[in-house]
Coordinates of N, CA and C in Angstrom, one line a residue:
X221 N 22.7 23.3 24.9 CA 22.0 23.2 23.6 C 22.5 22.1 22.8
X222 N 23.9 21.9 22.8 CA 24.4 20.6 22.4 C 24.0 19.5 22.6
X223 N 23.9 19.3 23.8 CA 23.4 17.9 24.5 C 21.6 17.5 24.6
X224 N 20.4 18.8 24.2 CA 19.8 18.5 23.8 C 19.7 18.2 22.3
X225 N 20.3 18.6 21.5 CA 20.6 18.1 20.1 C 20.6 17.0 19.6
X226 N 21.7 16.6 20.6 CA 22.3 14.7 20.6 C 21.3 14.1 20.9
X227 N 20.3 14.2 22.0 CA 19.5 13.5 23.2 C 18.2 13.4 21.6
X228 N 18.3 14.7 21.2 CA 16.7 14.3 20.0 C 17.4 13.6 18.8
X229 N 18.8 13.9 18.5 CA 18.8 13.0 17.1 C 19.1 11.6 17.6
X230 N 19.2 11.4 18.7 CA 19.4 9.8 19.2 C 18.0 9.2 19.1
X231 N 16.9 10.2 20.1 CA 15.5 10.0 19.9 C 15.0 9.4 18.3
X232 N 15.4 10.5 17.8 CA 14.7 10.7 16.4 C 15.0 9.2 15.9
X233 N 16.3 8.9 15.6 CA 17.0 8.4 15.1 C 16.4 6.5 15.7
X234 N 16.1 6.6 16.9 CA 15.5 5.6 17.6 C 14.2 5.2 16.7
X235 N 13.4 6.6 17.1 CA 12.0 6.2 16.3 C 12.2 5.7 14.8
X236 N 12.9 6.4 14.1 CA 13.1 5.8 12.6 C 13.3 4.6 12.4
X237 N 14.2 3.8 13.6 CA 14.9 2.5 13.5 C 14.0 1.5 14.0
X238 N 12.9 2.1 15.2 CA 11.9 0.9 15.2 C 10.7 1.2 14.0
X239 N 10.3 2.4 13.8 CA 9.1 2.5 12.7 C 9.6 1.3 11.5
X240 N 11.0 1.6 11.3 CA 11.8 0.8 10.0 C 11.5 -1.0 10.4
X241 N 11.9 -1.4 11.7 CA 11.6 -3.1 12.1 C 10.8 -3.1 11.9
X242 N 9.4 -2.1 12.1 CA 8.3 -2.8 12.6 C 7.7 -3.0 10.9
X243 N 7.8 -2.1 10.4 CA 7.7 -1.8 8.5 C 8.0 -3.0 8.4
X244 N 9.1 -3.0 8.4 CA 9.6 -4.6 7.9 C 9.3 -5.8 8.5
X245 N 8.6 -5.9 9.0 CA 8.4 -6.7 9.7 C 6.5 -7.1 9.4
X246 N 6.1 -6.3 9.3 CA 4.6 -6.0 8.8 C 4.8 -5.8 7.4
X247 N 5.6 -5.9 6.5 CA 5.8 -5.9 5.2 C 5.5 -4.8 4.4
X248 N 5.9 -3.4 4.9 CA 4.5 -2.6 4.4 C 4.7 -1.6 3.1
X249 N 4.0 -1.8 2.2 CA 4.3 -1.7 0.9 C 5.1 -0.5 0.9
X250 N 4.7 0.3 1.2 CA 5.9 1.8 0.8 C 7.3 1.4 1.2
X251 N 8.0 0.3 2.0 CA 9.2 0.3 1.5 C 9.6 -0.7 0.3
X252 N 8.5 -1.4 -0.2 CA 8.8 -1.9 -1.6 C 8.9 -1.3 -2.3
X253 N 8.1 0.0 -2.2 CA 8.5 1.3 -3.4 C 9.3 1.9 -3.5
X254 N 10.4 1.4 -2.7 CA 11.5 2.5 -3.1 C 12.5 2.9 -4.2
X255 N 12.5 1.4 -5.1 CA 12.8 1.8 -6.3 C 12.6 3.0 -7.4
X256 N 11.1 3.3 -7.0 CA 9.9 4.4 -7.8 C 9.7 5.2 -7.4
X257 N 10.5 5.5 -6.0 CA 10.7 6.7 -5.4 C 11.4 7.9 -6.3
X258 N 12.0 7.6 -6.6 CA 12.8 8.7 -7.4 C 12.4 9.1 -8.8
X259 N 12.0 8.4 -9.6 CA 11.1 8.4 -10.5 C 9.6 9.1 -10.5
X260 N 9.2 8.4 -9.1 CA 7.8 9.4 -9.0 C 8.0 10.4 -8.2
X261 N 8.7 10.9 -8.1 CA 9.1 12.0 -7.2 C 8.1 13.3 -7.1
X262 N 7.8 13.7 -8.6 CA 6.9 14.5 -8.0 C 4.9 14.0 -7.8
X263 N 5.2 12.9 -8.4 CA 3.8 12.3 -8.3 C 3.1 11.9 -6.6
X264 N 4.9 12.1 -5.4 CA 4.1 11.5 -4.5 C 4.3 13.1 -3.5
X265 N 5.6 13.6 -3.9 CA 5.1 14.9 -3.7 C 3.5 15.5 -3.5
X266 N 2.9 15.3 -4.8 CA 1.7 15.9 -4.8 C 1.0 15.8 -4.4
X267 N 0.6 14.2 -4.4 CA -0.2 13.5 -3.3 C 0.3 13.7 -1.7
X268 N 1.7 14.3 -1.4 CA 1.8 14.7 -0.3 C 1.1 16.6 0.3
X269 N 0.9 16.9 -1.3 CA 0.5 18.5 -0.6 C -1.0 18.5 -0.5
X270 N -1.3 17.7 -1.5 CA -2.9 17.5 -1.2 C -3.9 16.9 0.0
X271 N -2.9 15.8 0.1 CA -3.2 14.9 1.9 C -3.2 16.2 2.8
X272 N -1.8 16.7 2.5 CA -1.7 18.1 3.6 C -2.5 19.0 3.6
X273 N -3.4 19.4 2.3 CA -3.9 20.0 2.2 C -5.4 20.1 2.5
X274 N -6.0 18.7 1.8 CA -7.5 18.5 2.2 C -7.7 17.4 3.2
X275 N -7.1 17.2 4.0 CA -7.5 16.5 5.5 C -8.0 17.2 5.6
X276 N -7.6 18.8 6.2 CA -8.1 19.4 7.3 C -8.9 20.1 7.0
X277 N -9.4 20.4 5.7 CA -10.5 21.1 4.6 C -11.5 20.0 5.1
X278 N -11.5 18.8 4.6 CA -12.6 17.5 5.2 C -13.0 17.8 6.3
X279 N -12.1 17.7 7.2 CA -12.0 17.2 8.6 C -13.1 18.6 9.1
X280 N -12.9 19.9 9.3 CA -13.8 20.4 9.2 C -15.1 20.9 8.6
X281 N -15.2 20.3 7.2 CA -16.6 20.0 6.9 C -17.6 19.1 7.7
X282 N -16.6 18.0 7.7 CA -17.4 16.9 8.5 C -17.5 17.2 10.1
X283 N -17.1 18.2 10.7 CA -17.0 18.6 11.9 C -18.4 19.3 12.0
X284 N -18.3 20.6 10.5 CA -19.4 21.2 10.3 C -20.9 20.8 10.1
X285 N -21.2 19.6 9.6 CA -22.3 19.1 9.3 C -23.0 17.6 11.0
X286 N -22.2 17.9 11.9 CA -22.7 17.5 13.1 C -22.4 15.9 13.4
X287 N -23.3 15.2 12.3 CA -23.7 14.0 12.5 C -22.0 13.4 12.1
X288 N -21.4 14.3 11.5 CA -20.1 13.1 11.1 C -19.0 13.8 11.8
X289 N -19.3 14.1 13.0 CA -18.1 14.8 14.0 C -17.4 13.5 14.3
X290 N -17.3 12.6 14.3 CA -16.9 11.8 14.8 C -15.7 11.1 14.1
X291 N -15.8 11.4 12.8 CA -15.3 10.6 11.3 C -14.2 12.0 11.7
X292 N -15.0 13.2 11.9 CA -13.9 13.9 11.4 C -12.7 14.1 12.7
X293 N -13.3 13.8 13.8 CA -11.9 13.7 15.0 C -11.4 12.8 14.6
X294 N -11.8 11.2 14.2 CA -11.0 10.3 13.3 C -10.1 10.8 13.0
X295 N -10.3 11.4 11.6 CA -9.4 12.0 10.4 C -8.6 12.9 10.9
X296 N -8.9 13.7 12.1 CA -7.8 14.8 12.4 C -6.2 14.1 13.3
X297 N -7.1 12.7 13.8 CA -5.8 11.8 14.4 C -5.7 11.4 13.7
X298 N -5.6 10.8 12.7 CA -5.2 9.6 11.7 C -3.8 11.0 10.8
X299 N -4.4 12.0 10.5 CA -3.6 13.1 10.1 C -2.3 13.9 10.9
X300 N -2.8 13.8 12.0 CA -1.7 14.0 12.9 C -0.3 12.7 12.9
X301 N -1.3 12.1 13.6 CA -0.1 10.5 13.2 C 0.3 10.5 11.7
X302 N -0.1 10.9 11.0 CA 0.8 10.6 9.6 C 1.7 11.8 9.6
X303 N 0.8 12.8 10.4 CA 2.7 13.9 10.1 C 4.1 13.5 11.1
X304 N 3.6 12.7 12.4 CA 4.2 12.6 13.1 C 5.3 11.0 12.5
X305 N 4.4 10.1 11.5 CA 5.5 9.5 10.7 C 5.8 9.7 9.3
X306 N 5.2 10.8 8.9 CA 6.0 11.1 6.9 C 7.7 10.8 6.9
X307 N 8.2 12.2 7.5 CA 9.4 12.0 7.6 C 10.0 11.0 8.0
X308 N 9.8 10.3 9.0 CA 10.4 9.0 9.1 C 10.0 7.9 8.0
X309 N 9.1 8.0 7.6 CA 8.8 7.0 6.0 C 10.1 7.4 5.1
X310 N 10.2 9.1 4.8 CA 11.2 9.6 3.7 C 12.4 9.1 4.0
X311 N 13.1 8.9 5.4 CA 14.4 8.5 6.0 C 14.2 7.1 5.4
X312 N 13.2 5.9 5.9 CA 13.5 5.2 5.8 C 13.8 4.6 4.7
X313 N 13.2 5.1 3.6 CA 13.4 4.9 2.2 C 14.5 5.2 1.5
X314 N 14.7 6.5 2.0 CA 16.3 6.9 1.3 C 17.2 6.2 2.4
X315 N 17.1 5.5 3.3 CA 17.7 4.5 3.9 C 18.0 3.3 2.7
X316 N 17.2 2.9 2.4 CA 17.1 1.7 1.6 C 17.7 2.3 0.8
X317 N 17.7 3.1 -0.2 CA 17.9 3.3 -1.4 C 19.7 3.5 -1.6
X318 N 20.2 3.9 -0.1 CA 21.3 4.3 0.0 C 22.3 3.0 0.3
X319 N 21.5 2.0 1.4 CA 22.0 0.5 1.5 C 22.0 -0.4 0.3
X320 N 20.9 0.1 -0.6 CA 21.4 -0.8 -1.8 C 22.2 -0.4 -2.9
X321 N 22.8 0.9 -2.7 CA 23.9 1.5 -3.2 C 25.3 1.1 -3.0
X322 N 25.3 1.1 -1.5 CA 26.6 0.1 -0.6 C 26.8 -1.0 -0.1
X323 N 25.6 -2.0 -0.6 CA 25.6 -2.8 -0.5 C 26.8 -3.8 -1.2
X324 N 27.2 -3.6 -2.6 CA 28.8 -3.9 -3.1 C 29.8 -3.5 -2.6
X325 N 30.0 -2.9 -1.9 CA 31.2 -1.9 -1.0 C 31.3 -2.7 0.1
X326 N 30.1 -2.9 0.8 CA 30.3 -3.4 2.7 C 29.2 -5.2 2.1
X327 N 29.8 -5.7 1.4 CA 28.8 -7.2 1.4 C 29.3 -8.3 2.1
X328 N 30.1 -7.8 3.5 CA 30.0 -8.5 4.4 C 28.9 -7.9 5.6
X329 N 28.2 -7.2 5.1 CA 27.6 -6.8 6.1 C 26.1 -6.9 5.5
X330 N 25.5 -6.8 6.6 CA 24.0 -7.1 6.1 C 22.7 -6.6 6.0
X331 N 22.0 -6.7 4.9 CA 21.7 -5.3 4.5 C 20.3 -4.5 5.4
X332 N 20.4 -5.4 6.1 CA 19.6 -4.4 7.2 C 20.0 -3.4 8.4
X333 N 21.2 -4.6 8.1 CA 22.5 -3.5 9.3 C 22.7 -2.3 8.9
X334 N 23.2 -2.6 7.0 CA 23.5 -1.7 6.2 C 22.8 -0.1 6.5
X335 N 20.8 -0.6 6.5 CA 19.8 0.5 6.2 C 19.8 0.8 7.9
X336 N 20.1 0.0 8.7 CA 19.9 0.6 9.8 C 21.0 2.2 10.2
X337 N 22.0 1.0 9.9 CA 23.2 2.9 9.9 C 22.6 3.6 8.8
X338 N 22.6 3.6 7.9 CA 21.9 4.5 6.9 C 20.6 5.3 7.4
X339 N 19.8 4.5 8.1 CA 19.0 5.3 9.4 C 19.5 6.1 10.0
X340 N 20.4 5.7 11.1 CA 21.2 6.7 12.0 C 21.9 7.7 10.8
X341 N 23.0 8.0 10.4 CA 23.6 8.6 10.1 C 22.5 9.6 9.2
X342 N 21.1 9.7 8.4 CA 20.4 10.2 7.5 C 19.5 10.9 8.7
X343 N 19.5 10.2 9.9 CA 18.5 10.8 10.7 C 19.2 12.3 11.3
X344 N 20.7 12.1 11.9 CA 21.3 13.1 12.3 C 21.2 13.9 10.9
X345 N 21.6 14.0 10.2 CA 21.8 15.1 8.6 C 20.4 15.5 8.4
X346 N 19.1 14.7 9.0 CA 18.2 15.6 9.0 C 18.0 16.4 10.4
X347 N 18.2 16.0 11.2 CA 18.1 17.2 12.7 C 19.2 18.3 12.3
X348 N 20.1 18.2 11.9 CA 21.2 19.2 11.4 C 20.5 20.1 10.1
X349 N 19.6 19.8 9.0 CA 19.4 20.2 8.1 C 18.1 21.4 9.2
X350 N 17.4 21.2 9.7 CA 16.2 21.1 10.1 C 16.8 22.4 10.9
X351 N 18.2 22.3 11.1 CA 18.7 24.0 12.1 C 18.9 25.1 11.1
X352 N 18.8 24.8 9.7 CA 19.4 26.2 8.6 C 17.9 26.9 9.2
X353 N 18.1 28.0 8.9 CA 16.6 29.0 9.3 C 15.6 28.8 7.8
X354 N 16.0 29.0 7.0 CA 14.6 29.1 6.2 C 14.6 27.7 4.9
X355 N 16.0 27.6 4.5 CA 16.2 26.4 4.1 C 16.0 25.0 4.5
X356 N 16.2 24.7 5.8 CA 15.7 23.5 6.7 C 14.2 23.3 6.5
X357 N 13.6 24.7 6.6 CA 12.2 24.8 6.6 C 11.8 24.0 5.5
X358 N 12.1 24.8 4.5 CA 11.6 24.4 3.2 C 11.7 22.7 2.8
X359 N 13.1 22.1 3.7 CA 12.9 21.2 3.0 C 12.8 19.7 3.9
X360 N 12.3 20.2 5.5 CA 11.8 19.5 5.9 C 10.1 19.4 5.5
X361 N 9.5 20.8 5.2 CA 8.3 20.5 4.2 C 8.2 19.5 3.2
X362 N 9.0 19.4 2.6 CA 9.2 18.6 1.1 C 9.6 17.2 1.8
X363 N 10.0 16.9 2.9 CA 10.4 15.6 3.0 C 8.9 15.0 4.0
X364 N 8.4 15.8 4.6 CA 7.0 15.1 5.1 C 6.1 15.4 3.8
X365 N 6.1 16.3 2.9 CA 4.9 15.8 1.7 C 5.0 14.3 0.7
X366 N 6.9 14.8 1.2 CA 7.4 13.3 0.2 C 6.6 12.0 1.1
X367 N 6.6 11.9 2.2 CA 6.1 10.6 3.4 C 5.1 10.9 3.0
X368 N 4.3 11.5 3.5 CA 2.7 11.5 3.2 C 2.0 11.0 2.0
X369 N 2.6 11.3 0.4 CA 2.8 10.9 -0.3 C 2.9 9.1 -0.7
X370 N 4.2 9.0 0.1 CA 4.8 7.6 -0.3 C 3.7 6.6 0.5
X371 N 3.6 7.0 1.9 CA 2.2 6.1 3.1 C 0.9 6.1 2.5
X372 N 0.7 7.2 1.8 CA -0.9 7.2 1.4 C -1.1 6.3 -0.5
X373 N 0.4 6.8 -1.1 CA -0.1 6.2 -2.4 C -0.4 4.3 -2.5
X374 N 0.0 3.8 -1.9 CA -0.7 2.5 -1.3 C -2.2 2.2 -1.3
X375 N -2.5 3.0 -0.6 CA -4.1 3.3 -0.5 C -5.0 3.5 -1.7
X376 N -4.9 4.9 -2.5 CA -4.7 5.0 -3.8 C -5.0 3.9 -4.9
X377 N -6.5 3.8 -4.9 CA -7.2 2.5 -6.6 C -6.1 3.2 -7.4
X378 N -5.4 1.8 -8.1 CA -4.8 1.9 -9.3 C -5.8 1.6 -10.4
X379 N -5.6 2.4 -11.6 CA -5.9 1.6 -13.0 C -5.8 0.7 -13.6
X380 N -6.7 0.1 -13.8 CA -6.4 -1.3 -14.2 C -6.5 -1.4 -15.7
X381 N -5.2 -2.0 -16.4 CA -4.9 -2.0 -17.7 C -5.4 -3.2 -18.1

């Protein structure tokens, strides 16, 4: 049981660390928002329970009306893949947010190294959170609504002042 534990938070911890290169590497706005992360905390929240909530309300309407089955198998994979990377968006952000914290402490080191261990070490604390029984639950919930949230508000017409 141990050693499948390790084998997934090594996994886990893998996928976070390339989702994170390739992010950065594609430049992709939700890690520029990590500053406003915390600040909008419940604003992306929201936008995370509602994604969660009316995909799949969509997805079978459009299932239901025939001609847009097609849109709606779309939308049910495009929905799956976003649950399968929320959480690793939330890691990777509170990665950042934690590297530019310790970034004065370790400034021989570099700050992508920095967020990469900040990866690893945030990835394990979440496969360990994720074993409490009803507590893990709850707040692995909150951390894929937070991702879902933070990936989709990009998308999201702003107001224009």
């Amino acid at each position: 049981k141990i050693i499948s534990f390790i084998i997934s938070a090594i996994s886990y911890s893998l996928l976070v660390i390339v989702l994170f290169l390739i992010c950065k590497w594609l430049k992709c706005k939700f890690i520029e928002e990590y500053p406003n992360m915390v600040s909008n905390l419940p604003k992306y929240l929201l936008i995370g329970l509602l994604a969660l909530i009316l995909t799949p309300v969509a997805s079978i309407l459009l299932l239901a009306l025939k001609i847009t089955a097609n849109i709606s198998v779309l939308l049910i994979t495009l929905y799956f893949a976003l649950l399968l990377v929320a959480s690793c968006s939330t890691i990777i952000v509170i990665s950042k947010i934690a590297s530019e914290k310790l970034q004065p402490k370790f400034s021989k080191i570099n700050n992508t190294v920095l967020t990469i261990i900040s990866i690893v070490v945030l990835s394990i604390v979440y496969k360990l959170i994720k074993l409490i029984p009803v507590f893990g639950t709850i707040i692995t919930l909150a951390l894929v609504m937070v991702g879902i949230g933070l990936l989709i508000k990009p998308i999201i017409p702003q107001k224009q002042h």
